[in-house]
Coordinates of C-alpha atoms in Angstrom, one line a residue:
X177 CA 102.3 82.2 58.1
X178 CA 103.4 82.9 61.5
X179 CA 101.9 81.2 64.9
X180 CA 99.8 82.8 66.7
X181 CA 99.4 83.2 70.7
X182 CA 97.3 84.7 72.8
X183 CA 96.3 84.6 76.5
X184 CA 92.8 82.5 76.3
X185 CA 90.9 85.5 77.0
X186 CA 92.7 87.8 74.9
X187 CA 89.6 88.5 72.3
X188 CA 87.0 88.8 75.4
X189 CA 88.4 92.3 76.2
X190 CA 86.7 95.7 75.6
X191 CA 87.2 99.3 75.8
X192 CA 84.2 100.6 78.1
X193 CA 85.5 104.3 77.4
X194 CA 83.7 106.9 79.0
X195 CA 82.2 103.9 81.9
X196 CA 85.7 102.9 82.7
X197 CA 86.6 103.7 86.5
X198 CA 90.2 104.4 85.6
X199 CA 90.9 106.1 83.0
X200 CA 93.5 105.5 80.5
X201 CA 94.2 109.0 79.1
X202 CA 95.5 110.4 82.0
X203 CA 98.8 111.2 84.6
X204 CA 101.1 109.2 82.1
X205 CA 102.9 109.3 79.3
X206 CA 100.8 109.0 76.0
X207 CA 103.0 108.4 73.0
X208 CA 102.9 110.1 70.0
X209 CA 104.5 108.0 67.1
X210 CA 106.1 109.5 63.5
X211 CA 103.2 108.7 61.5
X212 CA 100.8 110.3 63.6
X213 CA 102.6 113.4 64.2
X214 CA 103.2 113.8 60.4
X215 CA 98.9 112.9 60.5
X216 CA 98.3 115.2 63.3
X217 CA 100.4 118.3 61.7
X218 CA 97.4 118.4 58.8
X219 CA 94.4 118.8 60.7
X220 CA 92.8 120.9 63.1
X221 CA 92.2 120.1 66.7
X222 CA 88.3 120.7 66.5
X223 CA 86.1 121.4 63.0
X224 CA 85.3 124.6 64.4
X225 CA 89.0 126.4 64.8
X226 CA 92.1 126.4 63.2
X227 CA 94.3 125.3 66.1
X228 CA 96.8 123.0 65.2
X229 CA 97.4 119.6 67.1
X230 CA 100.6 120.2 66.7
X231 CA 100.8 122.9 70.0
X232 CA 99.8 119.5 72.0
X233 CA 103.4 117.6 71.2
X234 CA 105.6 118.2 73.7
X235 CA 109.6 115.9 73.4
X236 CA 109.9 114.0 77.0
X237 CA 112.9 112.1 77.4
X238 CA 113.4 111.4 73.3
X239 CA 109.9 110.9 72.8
X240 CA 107.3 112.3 71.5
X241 CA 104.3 112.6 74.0
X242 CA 100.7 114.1 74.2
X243 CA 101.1 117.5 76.9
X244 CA 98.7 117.0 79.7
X245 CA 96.5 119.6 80.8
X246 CA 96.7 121.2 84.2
X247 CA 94.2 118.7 85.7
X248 CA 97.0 115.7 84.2
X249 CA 94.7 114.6 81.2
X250 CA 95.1 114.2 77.7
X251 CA 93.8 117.4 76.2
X252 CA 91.2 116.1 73.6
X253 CA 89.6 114.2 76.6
X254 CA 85.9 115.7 77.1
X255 CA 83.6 115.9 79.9
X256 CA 82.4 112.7 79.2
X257 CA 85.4 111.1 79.2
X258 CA 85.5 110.4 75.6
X259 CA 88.2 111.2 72.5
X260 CA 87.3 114.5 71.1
X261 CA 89.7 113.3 68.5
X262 CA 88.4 110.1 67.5
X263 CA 84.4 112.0 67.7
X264 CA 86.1 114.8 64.9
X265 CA 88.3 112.7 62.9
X266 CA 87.3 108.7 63.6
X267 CA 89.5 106.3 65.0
X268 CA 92.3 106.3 62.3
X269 CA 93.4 109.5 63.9
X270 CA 94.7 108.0 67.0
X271 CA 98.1 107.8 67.8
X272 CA 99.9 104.2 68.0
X273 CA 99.4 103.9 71.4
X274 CA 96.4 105.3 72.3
X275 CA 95.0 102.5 69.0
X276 CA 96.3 99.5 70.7
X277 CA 96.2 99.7 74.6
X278 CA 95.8 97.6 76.5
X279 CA 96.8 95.5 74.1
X280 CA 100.5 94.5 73.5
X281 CA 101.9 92.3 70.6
X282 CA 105.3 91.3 70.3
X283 CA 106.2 90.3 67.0
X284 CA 109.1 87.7 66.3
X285 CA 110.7 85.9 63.5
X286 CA 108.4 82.5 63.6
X287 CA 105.2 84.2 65.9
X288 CA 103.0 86.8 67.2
X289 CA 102.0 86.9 70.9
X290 CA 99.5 88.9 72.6
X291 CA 98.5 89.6 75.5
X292 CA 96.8 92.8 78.0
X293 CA 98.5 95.2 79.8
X294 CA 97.0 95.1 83.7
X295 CA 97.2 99.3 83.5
X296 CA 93.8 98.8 82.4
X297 CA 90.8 98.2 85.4
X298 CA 89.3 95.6 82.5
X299 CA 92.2 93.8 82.0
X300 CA 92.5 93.2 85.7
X301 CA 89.2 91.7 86.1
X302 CA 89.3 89.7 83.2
X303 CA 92.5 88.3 84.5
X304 CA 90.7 87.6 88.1
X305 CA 87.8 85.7 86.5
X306 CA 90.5 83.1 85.0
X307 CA 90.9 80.3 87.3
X308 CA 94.1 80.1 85.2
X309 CA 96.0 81.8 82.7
X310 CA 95.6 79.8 79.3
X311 CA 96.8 80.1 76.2
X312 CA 95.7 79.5 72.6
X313 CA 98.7 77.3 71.9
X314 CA 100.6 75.0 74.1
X315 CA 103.6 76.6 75.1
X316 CA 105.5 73.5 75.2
X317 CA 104.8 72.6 71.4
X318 CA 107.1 76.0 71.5
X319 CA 110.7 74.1 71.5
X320 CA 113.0 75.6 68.8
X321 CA 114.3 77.8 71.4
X322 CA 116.0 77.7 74.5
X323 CA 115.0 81.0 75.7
X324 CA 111.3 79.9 74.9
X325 CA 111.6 76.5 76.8
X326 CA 113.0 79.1 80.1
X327 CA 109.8 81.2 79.7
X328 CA 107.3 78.1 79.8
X329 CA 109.5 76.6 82.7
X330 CA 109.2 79.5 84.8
X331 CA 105.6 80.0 84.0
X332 CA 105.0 76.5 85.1
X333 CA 106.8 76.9 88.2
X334 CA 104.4 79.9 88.5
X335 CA 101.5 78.0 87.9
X336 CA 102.2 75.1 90.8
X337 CA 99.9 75.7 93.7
X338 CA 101.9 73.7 95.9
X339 CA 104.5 76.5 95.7
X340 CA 103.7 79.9 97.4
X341 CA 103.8 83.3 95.1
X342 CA 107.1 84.3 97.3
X343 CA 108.6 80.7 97.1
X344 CA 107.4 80.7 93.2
X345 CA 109.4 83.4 92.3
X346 CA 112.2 82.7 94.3
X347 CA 112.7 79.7 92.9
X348 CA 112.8 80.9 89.6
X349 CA 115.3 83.4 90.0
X350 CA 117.4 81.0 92.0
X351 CA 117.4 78.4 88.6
X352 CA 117.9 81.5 85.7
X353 CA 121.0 82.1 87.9
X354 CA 122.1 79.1 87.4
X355 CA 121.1 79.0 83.9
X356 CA 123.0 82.5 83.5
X357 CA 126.3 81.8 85.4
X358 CA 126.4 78.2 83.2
X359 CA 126.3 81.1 80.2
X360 CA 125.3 78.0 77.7
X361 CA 122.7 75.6 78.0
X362 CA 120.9 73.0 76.7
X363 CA 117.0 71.9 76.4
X364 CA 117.9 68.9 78.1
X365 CA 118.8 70.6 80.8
X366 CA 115.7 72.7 81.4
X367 CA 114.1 69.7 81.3
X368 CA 116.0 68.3 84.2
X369 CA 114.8 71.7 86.2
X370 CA 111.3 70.9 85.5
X371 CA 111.6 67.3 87.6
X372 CA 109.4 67.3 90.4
X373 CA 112.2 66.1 92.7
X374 CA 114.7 68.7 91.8
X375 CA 111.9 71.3 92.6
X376 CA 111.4 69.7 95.4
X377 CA 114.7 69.5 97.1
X378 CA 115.0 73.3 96.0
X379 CA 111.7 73.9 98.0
X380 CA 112.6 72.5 100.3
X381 CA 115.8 74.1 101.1
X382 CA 113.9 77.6 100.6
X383 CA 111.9 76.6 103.6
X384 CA 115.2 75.9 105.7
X385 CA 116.0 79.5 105.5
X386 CA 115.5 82.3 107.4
X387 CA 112.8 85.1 106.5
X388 CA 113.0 88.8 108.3
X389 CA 109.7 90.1 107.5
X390 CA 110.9 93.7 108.5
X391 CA 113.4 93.6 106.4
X392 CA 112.0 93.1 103.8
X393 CA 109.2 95.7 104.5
X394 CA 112.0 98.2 105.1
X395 CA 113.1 97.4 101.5
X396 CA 109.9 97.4 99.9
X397 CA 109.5 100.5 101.5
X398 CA 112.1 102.3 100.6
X399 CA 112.1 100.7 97.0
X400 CA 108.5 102.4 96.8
X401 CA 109.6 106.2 97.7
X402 CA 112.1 105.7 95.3
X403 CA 109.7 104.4 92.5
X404 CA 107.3 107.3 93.6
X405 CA 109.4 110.0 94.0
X406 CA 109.1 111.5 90.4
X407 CA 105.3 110.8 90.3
X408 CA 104.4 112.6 93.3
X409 CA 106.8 115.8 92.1
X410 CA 104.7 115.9 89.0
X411 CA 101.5 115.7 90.8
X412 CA 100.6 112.2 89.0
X413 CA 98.2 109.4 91.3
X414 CA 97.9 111.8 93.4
X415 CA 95.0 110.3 95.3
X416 CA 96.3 106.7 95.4
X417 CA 100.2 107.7 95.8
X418 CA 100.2 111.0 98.4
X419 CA 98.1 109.4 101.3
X420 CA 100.5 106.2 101.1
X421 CA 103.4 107.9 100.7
X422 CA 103.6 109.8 103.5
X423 CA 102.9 106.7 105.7
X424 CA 106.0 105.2 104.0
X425 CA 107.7 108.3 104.9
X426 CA 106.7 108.2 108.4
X427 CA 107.5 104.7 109.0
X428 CA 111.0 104.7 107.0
X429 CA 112.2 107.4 110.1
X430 CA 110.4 105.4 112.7
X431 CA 107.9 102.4 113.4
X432 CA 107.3 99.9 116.5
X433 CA 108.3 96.7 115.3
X434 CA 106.0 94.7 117.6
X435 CA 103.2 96.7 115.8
X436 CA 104.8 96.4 112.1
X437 CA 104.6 92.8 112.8
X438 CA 101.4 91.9 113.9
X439 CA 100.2 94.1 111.5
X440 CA 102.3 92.4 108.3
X441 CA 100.3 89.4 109.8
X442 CA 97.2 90.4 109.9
X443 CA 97.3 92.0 106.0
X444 CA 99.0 88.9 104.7
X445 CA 96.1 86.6 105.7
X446 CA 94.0 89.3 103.9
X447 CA 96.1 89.0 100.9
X448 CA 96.6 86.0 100.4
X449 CA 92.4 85.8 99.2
X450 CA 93.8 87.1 96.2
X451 CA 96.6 84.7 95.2
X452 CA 94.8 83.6 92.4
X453 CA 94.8 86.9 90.9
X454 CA 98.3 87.6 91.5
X455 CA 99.2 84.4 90.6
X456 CA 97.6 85.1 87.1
X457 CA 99.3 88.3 87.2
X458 CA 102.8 87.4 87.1
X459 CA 102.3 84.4 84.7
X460 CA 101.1 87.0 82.1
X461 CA 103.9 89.2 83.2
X462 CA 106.4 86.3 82.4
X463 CA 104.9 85.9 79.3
X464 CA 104.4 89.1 77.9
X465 CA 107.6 91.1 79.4
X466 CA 110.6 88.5 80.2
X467 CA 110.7 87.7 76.6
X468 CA 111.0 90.3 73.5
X469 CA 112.3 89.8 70.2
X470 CA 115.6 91.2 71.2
X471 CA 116.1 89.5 74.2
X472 CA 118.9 87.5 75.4
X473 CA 119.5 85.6 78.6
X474 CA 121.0 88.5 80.3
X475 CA 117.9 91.0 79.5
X476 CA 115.6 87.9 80.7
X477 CA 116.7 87.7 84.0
X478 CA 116.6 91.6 84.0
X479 CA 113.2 91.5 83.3
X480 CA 112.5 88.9 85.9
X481 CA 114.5 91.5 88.5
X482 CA 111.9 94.0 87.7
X483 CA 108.6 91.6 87.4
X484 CA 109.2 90.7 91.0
X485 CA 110.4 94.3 92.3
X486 CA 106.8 95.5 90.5
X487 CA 105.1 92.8 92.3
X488 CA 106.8 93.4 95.5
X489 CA 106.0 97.5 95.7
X490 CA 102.9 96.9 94.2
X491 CA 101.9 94.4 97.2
X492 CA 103.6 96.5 99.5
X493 CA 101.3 99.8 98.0
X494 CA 98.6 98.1 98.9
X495 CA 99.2 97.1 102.7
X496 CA 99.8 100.9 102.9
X497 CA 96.7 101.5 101.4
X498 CA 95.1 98.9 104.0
X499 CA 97.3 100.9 107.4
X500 CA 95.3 103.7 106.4
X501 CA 91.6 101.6 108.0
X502 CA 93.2 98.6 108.7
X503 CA 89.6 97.2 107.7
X504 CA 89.0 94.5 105.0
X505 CA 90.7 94.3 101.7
X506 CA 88.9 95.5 99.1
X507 CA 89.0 94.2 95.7
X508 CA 88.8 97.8 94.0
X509 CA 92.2 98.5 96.4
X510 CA 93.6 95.9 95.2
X511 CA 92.7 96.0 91.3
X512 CA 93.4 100.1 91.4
X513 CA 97.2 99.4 92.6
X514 CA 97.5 96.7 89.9
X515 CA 96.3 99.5 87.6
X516 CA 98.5 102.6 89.1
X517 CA 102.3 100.6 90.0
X518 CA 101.9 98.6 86.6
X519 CA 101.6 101.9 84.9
X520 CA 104.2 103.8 87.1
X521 CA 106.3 100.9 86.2
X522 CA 105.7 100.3 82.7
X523 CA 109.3 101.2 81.5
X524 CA 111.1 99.9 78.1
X525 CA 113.9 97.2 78.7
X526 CA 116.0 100.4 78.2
X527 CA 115.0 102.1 81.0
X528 CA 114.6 99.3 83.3
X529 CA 118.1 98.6 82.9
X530 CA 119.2 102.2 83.3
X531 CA 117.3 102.3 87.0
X532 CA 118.8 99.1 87.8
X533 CA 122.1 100.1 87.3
X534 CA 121.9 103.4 88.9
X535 CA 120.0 101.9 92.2
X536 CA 122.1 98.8 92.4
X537 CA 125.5 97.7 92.7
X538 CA 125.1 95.4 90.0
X539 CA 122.5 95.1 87.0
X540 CA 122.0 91.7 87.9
X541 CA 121.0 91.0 91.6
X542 CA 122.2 87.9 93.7
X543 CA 119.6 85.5 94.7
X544 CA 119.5 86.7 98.1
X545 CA 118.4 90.2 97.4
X546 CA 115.8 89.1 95.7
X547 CA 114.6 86.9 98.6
X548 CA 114.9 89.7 100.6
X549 CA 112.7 91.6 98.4
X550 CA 109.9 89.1 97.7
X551 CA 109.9 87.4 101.4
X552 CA 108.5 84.4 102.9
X553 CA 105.2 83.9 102.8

């Protein structure tokens, strides 16, 4: 029988449906799978009429997806935000997707892990009322494989509150490099990066460098239009994306610097009240999307690449949200751009690796862009 593992709080979530402040069946993509289409081709949208599901299908880049209705929700959503699908035929009709989320299970040779997806409002306060993330079973009894002992080293990492989120994951990326470029390691050897001294000296050296914090708004600004381009062209999150957007747009042709940077200032001491949260965040992140069955060491430090690029826009989202008042940070600003970048940035391993390689020079970054890109806290 194969191991188990969870995120501790795994089995405390649930669905609130028609309650829920941000709803899931709408302004993204909702996969249809083979089995339900076949399903879906045998009954009738409503008991009433003979129309067929089938007319609500539509292909979207090789897949299957639910056509969205002009107001950019699922058609078979009600006024009461419920599943007119699930009230007619029962739960068993529901497509793959729309069954399991926000749950997501990966399922390998020797275990099954689970964890929640933070495009759900739920999921993102569960995850804010963990002082940390836990786990059913000990990650380190995990140690038949050397990509599984990189995972719980970089989640410890994560987890040490003497490092800062920025310095976190810039230490991280600076050892997988080093793991990668060495192309074959051994477990003793991700022990050695686990030594509190090593860490130390590599902290430490972190701190001796210089920071820019306008360049690395100007990258995290740009990075954003780019990642919100398509969105805002199909009129998706329009309400969180638009307003913010066009602040981005007016400070990527102009801004006063002096301004920029007492303002960065002045968010970041708001911010950092929730580094507990993000700090949760990006440990289930590193848990659930650096490592797949299919992964390798390359797609791993791909998949670290885009975990800190998502945390960095989505951080970045959200002091754009804050220009707009410039007041106190609100936890529903916060929790709703958790909710709207990790959707927007929910890609396959695929996909993430065809952006990469389209935006960047090279798939895999050097250490200093990503410094750049996270920046000193």
């Amino acid at each position: 029988m194969k191991k188990e593992i969870k995120t501790d709080y795994y089995d405390n979530f649930t669905c609130i449906a028609g309650k829920c402040s941000f709803n899931c069946c709408q302004e993204w993509k909702i996969a249809v799978d083979d089995d339900t289409y076949i399903k879906w081709n045998h009954l009738s949208l409503t008991k009433q009429n003979n129309d067929y599901i089938d007319q609500y299908v539509k292909q979207k880049d090789g897949t299957r997806v639910i056509a969205l209705n002009e107001q950019k929700q699922c058609p078979f959503l009600n006024e009461q935000k419920l599943c007119n699908l699930v009230l007619n035929f029962g739960d068993e009709v529901l497509s793959e997707t729309c069954a399991i989320f926000p749950r997501q299970i990966h399922e390998f040779a020797d275990r099954k892990e689970y964890s929640l997806l933070p495009g759900c409002p739920e999921v993102v306060d569960l995850m804010n009322q963990q002082d940390k993330i836990c786990f059913t079973k000990n990650l380190f009894d995990l140690d038949e494989d050397i990509l599984l002992q990189i995972r719980t080293m970089m989640i410890t990492i994560m987890q040490n509150q003497h490092f800062s989120i920025s310095k976190s994951v810039m230490m991280i990326f600076y050892i997988l490099l080093d793991i990668y470029q060495n192309k074959s390691v051994l477990k003793k050897e991700i022990d050695e990066y686990k030594d509190k001294a090593i860490l130390k000296e590599l902290s430490d050296t972190i701190d001796n460098m210089q920071f820019l914090s306008l360049d690395t708004f100007e990258e995290n600004n740009e990075l954003f239009l780019d990642i919100a381009e398509n969105y805002r062209k199909q009129e998706l999150y329009t309400s969180y994306l638009e307003p913010i957007a066009v602040i981005a747009e007016n400070l990527s042709r102009d801004y006063d610097k002096r301004k920029v940077i007492v303002q960065l200032q002045k968010f970041d001491k708001q911010f950092s009240s929730y580094e507990k949260l993000f700090r949760n965040y990006l440990v289930v992140e590193i848990f659930s999307n650096s490592l797949m069955p299919e992964s390798d060491l390359e797609s791993l430090v791909v998949m670290i690449q885009w975990i800190a690029m998502e945390y960095a826009i989505m951080r970045h989202s959200i002091f754009l949200s804050w220009l707009l008042e410039e007041e106190k940070l609100s936890y529903t600003v916060v929790r709703n751009y958790i909710v709207v970048i990790s959707r927007m940035m929910g890609y396959d391993q695929e996909d993430i690796c065809e952006y990469l390689d389209k935006s960047f020079e090279n798939l895999i970054w050097e250490w200093g862009y990503l410094a750049l890109l996270i920046g000193a806290e």
